PDB file of C-alpha atoms and ligand atoms in Angstrom:
ATOM      1  CA  UNK I   1     -12.894  -9.341  -2.802  1.00  0.00           C
ATOM      2  CA  UNK I   2     -12.252 -11.424   0.268  1.00  0.00           C
ATOM      3  CA  UNK I   3      -8.993 -13.259  -0.166  1.00  0.00           C
ATOM      4  CA  UNK I   4      -7.427 -10.513  -2.268  1.00  0.00           C
ATOM      5  CA  UNK I   5      -3.692 -10.263  -1.716  1.00  0.00           C
ATOM      6  CA  UNK I   6      -2.381  -7.091  -0.142  1.00  0.00           C
ATOM      7  CA  UNK I   7       1.293  -6.192   0.189  1.00  0.00           C
ATOM      8  CA  UNK I   8       2.170  -4.011   3.176  1.00  0.00           C
ATOM      9  CA  UNK I   9       5.565  -2.295   3.041  1.00  0.00           C
ATOM     10  CA  UNK I  10       6.206  -0.980   6.554  1.00  0.00           C
ATOM     11  CA  UNK I  11       9.324  -1.019   8.723  1.00  0.00           C
ATOM     12  CA  UNK I  12       7.648  -0.405  12.080  1.00  0.00           C
ATOM     13  CA  UNK I  13       6.790  -3.818  13.580  1.00  0.00           C
ATOM     14  CA  UNK I  14       3.815  -2.548  15.595  1.00  0.00           C
ATOM     15  CA  UNK I  15       2.267  -0.772  12.604  1.00  0.00           C
ATOM     16  CA  UNK I  16       2.862  -3.847  10.473  1.00  0.00           C
ATOM     17  CA  UNK I  17       1.250  -6.138  13.017  1.00  0.00           C
ATOM     18  CA  UNK I  18      -1.777  -3.904  13.484  1.00  0.00           C
ATOM     19  CA  UNK I  19      -2.394  -3.442   9.755  1.00  0.00           C
ATOM     20  CA  UNK I  20      -1.851  -7.153   9.060  1.00  0.00           C
ATOM     21  CA  UNK I  21      -4.158  -8.254  11.859  1.00  0.00           C
ATOM     22  CA  UNK I  22      -6.944  -5.941  10.741  1.00  0.00           C
ATOM     23  CA  UNK I  23      -6.726  -7.023   7.109  1.00  0.00           C
ATOM     24  CA  UNK I  24      -6.388 -10.730   7.894  1.00  0.00           C
ATOM     25  CA  UNK I  25      -9.404 -10.498  10.185  1.00  0.00           C
ATOM     26  CA  UNK I  26     -11.291  -9.030   7.213  1.00  0.00           C
ATOM     27  CA  UNK I  27     -10.298 -12.027   5.097  1.00  0.00           C
ATOM     28  CA  UNK I  28      -7.398 -10.648   3.079  1.00  0.00           C
ATOM     29  CA  UNK I  29      -4.214 -12.493   2.231  1.00  0.00           C
ATOM     30  CA  UNK I  30      -1.462 -10.244   3.613  1.00  0.00           C
ATOM     31  CA  UNK I  31       2.171 -10.217   2.549  1.00  0.00           C
ATOM     32  CA  UNK I  32       4.614  -7.998   4.441  1.00  0.00           C
ATOM     33  CA  UNK I  33       7.921  -6.364   3.539  1.00  0.00           C
ATOM     34  CA  UNK I  34      10.044  -4.249   5.885  1.00  0.00           C
ATOM     35  CA  UNK I  35      11.987  -2.328   3.231  1.00  0.00           C
ATOM     36  CA  UNK I  36      11.374  -0.781  -0.163  1.00  0.00           C
ATOM     37  CA  UNK I  37      13.833  -3.158  -1.761  1.00  0.00           C
ATOM     38  CA  UNK I  38      12.054  -6.216  -0.383  1.00  0.00           C
ATOM     39  CA  UNK I  39       8.705  -4.671  -1.284  1.00  0.00           C
ATOM     40  CA  UNK I  40       9.697  -4.259  -4.940  1.00  0.00           C
ATOM     41  CA  UNK I  41      10.844  -7.862  -5.084  1.00  0.00           C
ATOM     42  CA  UNK I  42       7.652  -9.188  -3.470  1.00  0.00           C
ATOM     43  CA  UNK I  43       5.441  -7.011  -5.675  1.00  0.00           C
ATOM     44  CA  UNK I  44       6.898  -8.721  -8.749  1.00  0.00           C
ATOM     45  CA  UNK I  45       6.613 -12.223  -7.274  1.00  0.00           C
ATOM     46  CA  UNK I  46       3.314 -12.012  -5.404  1.00  0.00           C
ATOM     47  CA  UNK I  47       1.322  -9.779  -7.789  1.00  0.00           C
ATOM     48  CA  UNK I  48      -0.776  -8.198  -5.000  1.00  0.00           C
ATOM     49  CA  UNK I  49      -4.086  -6.483  -5.772  1.00  0.00           C
ATOM     50  CA  UNK I  50      -3.008  -3.480  -3.677  1.00  0.00           C
ATOM     51  CA  UNK I  51       0.137  -2.153  -2.027  1.00  0.00           C
ATOM     52  CA  UNK I  52       0.132  -0.180   1.222  1.00  0.00           C
ATOM     53  CA  UNK I  53       3.345   1.855   1.327  1.00  0.00           C
ATOM     54  CA  UNK I  54       4.894   3.432   4.381  1.00  0.00           C
ATOM     55  CA  UNK I  55       6.715   6.526   3.146  1.00  0.00           C
ATOM     56  CA  UNK I  56       9.353   6.626   5.893  1.00  0.00           C
ATOM     57  CA  UNK I  57      11.467   3.553   5.293  1.00  0.00           C
ATOM     58  CA  UNK I  58      15.150   2.953   5.967  1.00  0.00           C
ATOM     59  CA  UNK I  59      17.232   2.920   2.797  1.00  0.00           C
ATOM     60  CA  UNK I  60      14.998   3.462  -0.208  1.00  0.00           C
ATOM     61  CA  UNK I  61      12.018   5.529   0.964  1.00  0.00           C
ATOM     62  CA  UNK I  62       8.408   4.881   0.031  1.00  0.00           C
ATOM     63  CA  UNK I  63       8.318   7.621  -2.592  1.00  0.00           C
ATOM     64  CA  UNK I  64      11.251   6.135  -4.483  1.00  0.00           C
ATOM     65  CA  UNK I  65       9.811   2.639  -4.135  1.00  0.00           C
ATOM     66  CA  UNK I  66       6.481   3.871  -5.536  1.00  0.00           C
ATOM     67  CA  UNK I  67       8.193   5.564  -8.474  1.00  0.00           C
ATOM     68  CA  UNK I  68      10.045   2.347  -9.272  1.00  0.00           C
ATOM     69  CA  UNK I  69       6.848   0.280  -9.015  1.00  0.00           C
ATOM     70  CA  UNK I  70       5.107   2.674 -11.398  1.00  0.00           C
ATOM     71  CA  UNK I  71       8.042   2.630 -13.842  1.00  0.00           C
ATOM     72  CA  UNK I  72       8.049  -1.180 -14.065  1.00  0.00           C
ATOM     73  CA  UNK I  73       5.420  -2.613 -16.449  1.00  0.00           C
ATOM     74  CA  UNK I  74       5.207  -5.722 -14.245  1.00  0.00           C
ATOM     75  CA  UNK I  75       3.948  -3.674 -11.294  1.00  0.00           C
ATOM     76  CA  UNK I  76       2.738  -0.361 -12.731  1.00  0.00           C
ATOM     77  CA  UNK I  77      -0.916  -1.471 -12.697  1.00  0.00           C
ATOM     78  CA  UNK I  78      -0.991  -2.228  -8.973  1.00  0.00           C
ATOM     79  CA  UNK I  79      -2.571   0.602  -6.972  1.00  0.00           C
ATOM     80  CA  UNK I  80      -0.274   1.972  -4.258  1.00  0.00           C
ATOM     81  CA  UNK I  81      -1.754   3.716  -1.215  1.00  0.00           C
ATOM     82  CA  UNK I  82       0.685   5.631   0.986  1.00  0.00           C
ATOM     83  CA  UNK I  83       0.748   5.339   4.752  1.00  0.00           C
ATOM     84  CA  UNK I  84       1.765   8.760   6.066  1.00  0.00           C
ATOM     85  CA  UNK I  85       2.273  10.178   9.549  1.00  0.00           C
ATOM     86  CA  UNK I  86      -0.399  12.750  10.291  1.00  0.00           C
ATOM     87  CA  UNK I  87       2.092  15.587  10.790  1.00  0.00           C
ATOM     88  CA  UNK I  88       3.703  15.098   7.417  1.00  0.00           C
ATOM     89  CA  UNK I  89       1.275  17.095   5.285  1.00  0.00           C
ATOM     90  CA  UNK I  90       3.802  17.707   2.506  1.00  0.00           C
ATOM     91  CA  UNK I  91       4.228  13.965   2.192  1.00  0.00           C
ATOM     92  CA  UNK I  92       0.715  13.620   0.805  1.00  0.00           C
ATOM     93  CA  UNK I  93       1.379  15.778  -2.241  1.00  0.00           C
ATOM     94  CA  UNK I  94       4.682  14.013  -2.783  1.00  0.00           C
ATOM     95  CA  UNK I  95       2.942  10.635  -2.499  1.00  0.00           C
ATOM     96  CA  UNK I  96       0.406  11.538  -5.173  1.00  0.00           C
ATOM     97  CA  UNK I  97       3.172  12.957  -7.389  1.00  0.00           C
ATOM     98  CA  UNK I  98       5.116   9.694  -7.019  1.00  0.00           C
ATOM     99  CA  UNK I  99       2.126   7.738  -8.330  1.00  0.00           C
ATOM    100  CA  UNK I 100       0.175   6.789  -5.210  1.00  0.00           C
ATOM    101  CA  UNK I 101      -3.592   6.517  -5.664  1.00  0.00           C
ATOM    102  CA  UNK I 102      -4.221   8.101  -2.269  1.00  0.00           C
ATOM    103  CA  UNK I 103      -2.906   8.077   1.281  1.00  0.00           C
ATOM    104  CA  UNK I 104      -3.999   6.825   4.679  1.00  0.00           C
ATOM    105  CA  UNK I 105      -2.827   8.777   7.700  1.00  0.00           C
ATOM    106  CA  UNK I 106      -1.205   7.040  10.643  1.00  0.00           C
ATOM    107  CA  UNK I 107      -2.037   6.118  13.310  1.00  0.00           C
ATOM    108  CA  UNK I 108      -4.510   4.061  11.333  1.00  0.00           C
ATOM    109  CA  UNK I 109      -8.149   4.060  12.400  1.00  0.00           C
ATOM    110  CA  UNK I 110      -8.761   0.487  13.501  1.00  0.00           C
ATOM    111  CA  UNK I 111     -12.520   0.795  12.979  1.00  0.00           C
ATOM    112  CA  UNK I 112     -12.391   1.941   9.380  1.00  0.00           C
ATOM    113  CA  UNK I 113      -9.073   0.628   8.031  1.00  0.00           C
ATOM    114  CA  UNK I 114     -10.296  -2.612   6.429  1.00  0.00           C
ATOM    115  CA  UNK I 115     -13.269  -0.837   4.866  1.00  0.00           C
ATOM    116  CA  UNK I 116     -11.034   1.918   3.516  1.00  0.00           C
ATOM    117  CA  UNK I 117      -8.760  -0.685   1.967  1.00  0.00           C
ATOM    118  CA  UNK I 118     -11.769  -2.467   0.445  1.00  0.00           C
ATOM    119  CA  UNK I 119     -12.694   0.818  -1.229  1.00  0.00           C
ATOM    120  CA  UNK I 120      -9.251   1.092  -2.821  1.00  0.00           C
ATOM    121  CA  UNK I 121      -9.457  -2.496  -4.060  1.00  0.00           C
ATOM    122  CA  UNK I 122     -12.824  -1.773  -5.641  1.00  0.00           C
ATOM    123  CA  UNK I 123     -11.427   1.384  -7.199  1.00  0.00           C
ATOM    124  CA  UNK I 124      -8.549  -0.651  -8.631  1.00  0.00           C
ATOM    125  CA  UNK I 125     -10.940  -3.121 -10.236  1.00  0.00           C
ATOM    126  CA  UNK I 126     -12.977  -0.285 -11.695  1.00  0.00           C
ATOM    127  CA  UNK I 127      -9.862   1.268 -13.191  1.00  0.00           C
ATOM    128  CA  UNK I 128      -8.824  -2.100 -14.633  1.00  0.00           C
ATOM    129  CA  UNK I 129     -12.264  -2.438 -16.189  1.00  0.00           C
ATOM    130  CA  UNK I 130     -11.985   0.995 -17.767  1.00  0.00           C
ATOM    131  CA  UNK I 131      -8.542   0.172 -19.081  1.00  0.00           C
ATOM    132  CA  UNK I 132      -9.843  -3.038 -20.669  1.00  0.00           C
ATOM    133  CA  UNK I 133     -12.880  -1.335 -22.220  1.00  0.00           C
TER     134      UNK I 133
HETATM  135 MN1   MN H 201       8.423   3.823   8.709  1.00  0.00          MN
END
């Protein structure tokens, strides 16, 4: 799955840079958006294999953005994994309720991040296969 396109929606420049660097080093094609609005637009244009969604975004938050992605047939099949601050335990339940596949807690673990993402990509393919069968 090297070369798979991943959309990161994250407003914090340091988090964005770290996540992008780790995924690019692992061979992924990374697209970044710094707001939910931009993320929705890029999801429709870029058709990423996976979306990593910061929940705390200015303007439209990550939960709303996820709900809109899931409500749009053009993007509803793209798995969304939330990026949540460790303290925000309630956010995890809300993320799953909004349609996220799972969540990754921040700060991200630099040793395991790319492998964790690879697991979600594989899961997405498996789900697609089941849907097609
Ligand atoms: Mn944020």
